[in-house]
Amino acid sequence: MTPWLLTVPVAVLVGVAAVALLRRRTAVGWRLLVAVDAVVLVGALVLVVLALSAAPASAGAELAADTTTTAGIGGSALFAAAIAVAGSSIGAAFAVAYTGSAALAAMSERPEIFGRAMVVVGLAEGIAIYGLVIAMIMIGRA
């Protein structure tokens, strides 16, 4: 956990430097940011390819024969579950943002519609729960 905690100040410093660079030299700053984004994207794609093509790890030689007989969860099923949860959560975030702001605007004019407005916001949040259920089904069948 400590290495992840140490990256937070580095990320903040990189963000501040990027904003300062974009304020002073916009053309050079955008080119540099696009180049850094491309390098990060290529690195992420390499990690995904390595994760999908890796063999399952074994605890020792005595367990090697046991791991060949059992079928484990596939890496692609885990990626599909992660995409289902991430996509539904992002969709729910947009839905709650729009319905929540509309509900607050309506409640500022008529406070008695609080209950109906919260039902609409709750239905928008249900999208994330559907994604979680789909992810559980995909992991269970893998």
mmCIF file of C-alpha atoms in Angstrom, residues 1-141:
data_model
loop_
_atom_site.group_PDB
_atom_site.id
_atom_site.type_symbol
_atom_site.label_atom_id
_atom_site.label_comp_id
_atom_site.label_asym_id
_atom_site.label_seq_id
_atom_site.Cartn_x
_atom_site.Cartn_y
_atom_site.Cartn_z
ATOM 1 C CA MET A 1 0.000 0.000 0.000
ATOM 2 C CA THR A 2 2.887 2.352 0.683
ATOM 3 C CA PRO A 3 4.102 2.588 -2.955
ATOM 4 C CA TRP A 4 0.611 3.600 -4.069
ATOM 5 C CA LEU A 5 0.455 6.183 -1.306
ATOM 6 C CA LEU A 6 3.788 7.629 -2.398
ATOM 7 C CA THR A 7 2.568 8.105 -5.974
ATOM 8 C CA VAL A 8 -0.127 10.585 -4.920
ATOM 9 C CA PRO A 9 2.293 13.532 -4.405
ATOM 10 C CA VAL A 10 4.067 12.635 -7.643
ATOM 11 C CA ALA A 11 0.751 12.656 -9.522
ATOM 12 C CA VAL A 12 -0.151 16.027 -7.998
ATOM 13 C CA LEU A 13 3.226 17.501 -8.994
ATOM 14 C CA VAL A 14 2.876 16.164 -12.543
ATOM 15 C CA GLY A 15 -0.619 17.653 -12.778
ATOM 16 C CA VAL A 16 0.535 21.057 -11.530
ATOM 17 C CA ALA A 17 3.464 21.000 -13.965
ATOM 18 C CA ALA A 18 1.141 20.093 -16.841
ATOM 19 C CA VAL A 19 -1.217 22.967 -16.020
ATOM 20 C CA ALA A 20 1.709 25.397 -15.751
ATOM 21 C CA LEU A 21 3.116 24.190 -19.071
ATOM 22 C CA LEU A 22 -0.252 24.540 -20.785
ATOM 23 C CA ARG A 23 -0.665 28.088 -19.483
ATOM 24 C CA ARG A 24 2.746 29.249 -20.692
ATOM 25 C CA ARG A 25 3.181 27.339 -23.948
ATOM 26 C CA THR A 26 -0.039 25.824 -25.179
ATOM 27 C CA ALA A 27 1.164 24.276 -28.460
ATOM 28 C CA VAL A 28 4.251 22.664 -26.944
ATOM 29 C CA GLY A 29 2.295 21.615 -23.865
ATOM 30 C CA TRP A 30 -0.406 19.850 -25.861
ATOM 31 C CA ARG A 31 2.163 18.008 -27.980
ATOM 32 C CA LEU A 32 3.988 16.872 -24.862
ATOM 33 C CA LEU A 33 0.777 15.747 -23.153
ATOM 34 C CA VAL A 34 -0.339 13.791 -26.226
ATOM 35 C CA ALA A 35 3.092 12.134 -26.438
ATOM 36 C CA VAL A 36 2.988 11.166 -22.749
ATOM 37 C CA ASP A 37 -0.569 9.848 -23.150
ATOM 38 C CA ALA A 38 0.524 7.749 -26.131
ATOM 39 C CA VAL A 39 3.411 6.255 -24.143
ATOM 40 C CA VAL A 40 1.097 5.451 -21.211
ATOM 41 C CA LEU A 41 -1.441 3.882 -23.591
ATOM 42 C CA VAL A 42 1.201 1.676 -25.210
ATOM 43 C CA GLY A 43 2.438 0.626 -21.761
ATOM 44 C CA ALA A 44 -1.083 -0.235 -20.665
ATOM 45 C CA LEU A 45 -1.672 -2.280 -23.826
ATOM 46 C CA VAL A 46 1.574 -4.179 -23.223
ATOM 47 C CA LEU A 47 0.450 -4.966 -19.666
ATOM 48 C CA VAL A 48 -2.940 -6.191 -20.907
ATOM 49 C CA VAL A 49 -1.302 -8.448 -23.501
ATOM 50 C CA LEU A 50 1.101 -9.825 -20.901
ATOM 51 C CA ALA A 51 -1.719 -10.439 -18.434
ATOM 52 C CA LEU A 52 -3.848 -12.252 -20.999
ATOM 53 C CA SER A 53 -1.017 -14.412 -22.276
ATOM 54 C CA ALA A 54 0.502 -15.343 -18.902
ATOM 55 C CA ALA A 55 0.313 -18.871 -17.585
ATOM 56 C CA PRO A 56 -1.250 -19.523 -14.189
ATOM 57 C CA ALA A 57 1.208 -19.340 -11.312
ATOM 58 C CA SER A 58 1.851 -22.437 -9.236
ATOM 59 C CA ALA A 59 2.769 -22.576 -5.568
ATOM 60 C CA GLY A 60 5.261 -25.392 -5.979
ATOM 61 C CA ALA A 61 6.177 -28.558 -7.816
ATOM 62 C CA GLU A 62 3.813 -30.671 -5.734
ATOM 63 C CA LEU A 63 0.871 -28.507 -6.788
ATOM 64 C CA ALA A 64 1.845 -28.415 -10.469
ATOM 65 C CA ALA A 65 -0.056 -31.615 -11.277
ATOM 66 C CA ASP A 66 -3.098 -30.347 -9.394
ATOM 67 C CA THR A 67 -3.285 -27.044 -11.301
ATOM 68 C CA THR A 68 -3.466 -28.817 -14.653
ATOM 69 C CA THR A 69 -6.576 -30.757 -13.673
ATOM 70 C CA THR A 70 -8.611 -27.838 -12.326
ATOM 71 C CA ALA A 71 -10.030 -25.183 -14.586
ATOM 72 C CA GLY A 72 -9.448 -21.689 -13.249
ATOM 73 C CA ILE A 73 -11.092 -18.428 -14.077
ATOM 74 C CA GLY A 74 -9.980 -17.059 -17.406
ATOM 75 C CA GLY A 75 -8.292 -13.702 -17.626
ATOM 76 C CA SER A 76 -10.710 -12.579 -20.302
ATOM 77 C CA ALA A 77 -13.674 -13.254 -17.995
ATOM 78 C CA LEU A 78 -12.134 -11.025 -15.358
ATOM 79 C CA PHE A 79 -11.503 -8.279 -17.903
ATOM 80 C CA ALA A 80 -15.084 -8.581 -19.165
ATOM 81 C CA ALA A 81 -16.408 -8.327 -15.607
ATOM 82 C CA ALA A 82 -14.248 -5.281 -14.964
ATOM 83 C CA ILE A 83 -15.494 -3.628 -18.140
ATOM 84 C CA ALA A 84 -19.111 -4.382 -17.176
ATOM 85 C CA VAL A 85 -18.688 -2.818 -13.744
ATOM 86 C CA ALA A 86 -16.723 0.179 -15.034
ATOM 87 C CA GLY A 87 -19.103 0.880 -17.906
ATOM 88 C CA SER A 88 -22.216 0.628 -15.783
ATOM 89 C CA SER A 89 -20.676 2.778 -13.056
ATOM 90 C CA ILE A 90 -19.728 5.496 -15.529
ATOM 91 C CA GLY A 91 -23.200 5.346 -17.068
ATOM 92 C CA ALA A 92 -24.788 5.554 -13.633
ATOM 93 C CA ALA A 93 -22.587 8.523 -12.767
ATOM 94 C CA PHE A 94 -23.792 10.435 -15.819
ATOM 95 C CA ALA A 95 -27.402 9.453 -15.159
ATOM 96 C CA VAL A 96 -27.262 10.498 -11.498
ATOM 97 C CA ALA A 97 -25.548 13.763 -12.431
ATOM 98 C CA TYR A 98 -28.269 14.770 -14.870
ATOM 99 C CA THR A 99 -31.255 13.470 -12.923
ATOM 100 C CA GLY A 100 -29.880 14.790 -9.631
ATOM 101 C CA SER A 101 -29.389 18.300 -10.962
ATOM 102 C CA ALA A 102 -32.845 18.258 -12.544
ATOM 103 C CA ALA A 103 -34.351 16.947 -9.304
ATOM 104 C CA LEU A 104 -32.674 19.687 -7.270
ATOM 105 C CA ALA A 105 -33.875 22.320 -9.707
ATOM 106 C CA ALA A 106 -37.437 20.981 -9.503
ATOM 107 C CA MET A 107 -37.300 20.734 -5.696
ATOM 108 C CA SER A 108 -36.155 24.332 -5.413
ATOM 109 C CA GLU A 109 -39.451 25.384 -6.992
ATOM 110 C CA ARG A 110 -41.693 22.742 -5.365
ATOM 111 C CA PRO A 111 -40.208 21.122 -2.230
ATOM 112 C CA GLU A 112 -43.089 18.638 -1.931
ATOM 113 C CA ILE A 113 -41.798 16.534 -4.863
ATOM 114 C CA PHE A 114 -38.744 15.343 -2.912
ATOM 115 C CA GLY A 115 -39.916 11.719 -2.769
ATOM 116 C CA ARG A 116 -40.631 11.429 -6.481
ATOM 117 C CA ALA A 117 -37.352 13.104 -7.383
ATOM 118 C CA MET A 118 -35.331 10.717 -5.207
ATOM 119 C CA VAL A 119 -37.036 7.725 -6.840
ATOM 120 C CA VAL A 120 -35.831 8.912 -10.246
ATOM 121 C CA VAL A 121 -32.277 9.395 -8.926
ATOM 122 C CA GLY A 122 -32.412 5.936 -7.320
ATOM 123 C CA LEU A 123 -33.492 4.360 -10.607
ATOM 124 C CA ALA A 124 -30.531 5.977 -12.302
ATOM 125 C CA GLU A 125 -28.234 4.490 -9.650
ATOM 126 C CA GLY A 126 -29.669 1.047 -10.364
ATOM 127 C CA ILE A 127 -27.659 0.967 -13.592
ATOM 128 C CA ALA A 128 -24.478 0.389 -11.564
ATOM 129 C CA ILE A 129 -26.107 -2.457 -9.662
ATOM 130 C CA TYR A 130 -27.076 -4.132 -12.941
ATOM 131 C CA GLY A 131 -23.454 -4.005 -14.076
ATOM 132 C CA LEU A 132 -22.326 -5.562 -10.802
ATOM 133 C CA VAL A 133 -24.867 -8.388 -11.185
ATOM 134 C CA ILE A 134 -23.712 -9.045 -14.763
ATOM 135 C CA ALA A 135 -20.087 -9.145 -13.573
ATOM 136 C CA MET A 136 -20.969 -11.691 -10.885
ATOM 137 C CA ILE A 137 -22.730 -13.867 -13.460
ATOM 138 C CA MET A 138 -19.745 -13.706 -15.826
ATOM 139 C CA ILE A 139 -17.268 -14.619 -13.083
ATOM 140 C CA GLY A 140 -19.529 -17.429 -11.870
ATOM 141 C CA ARG A 141 -19.756 -19.029 -15.315
#
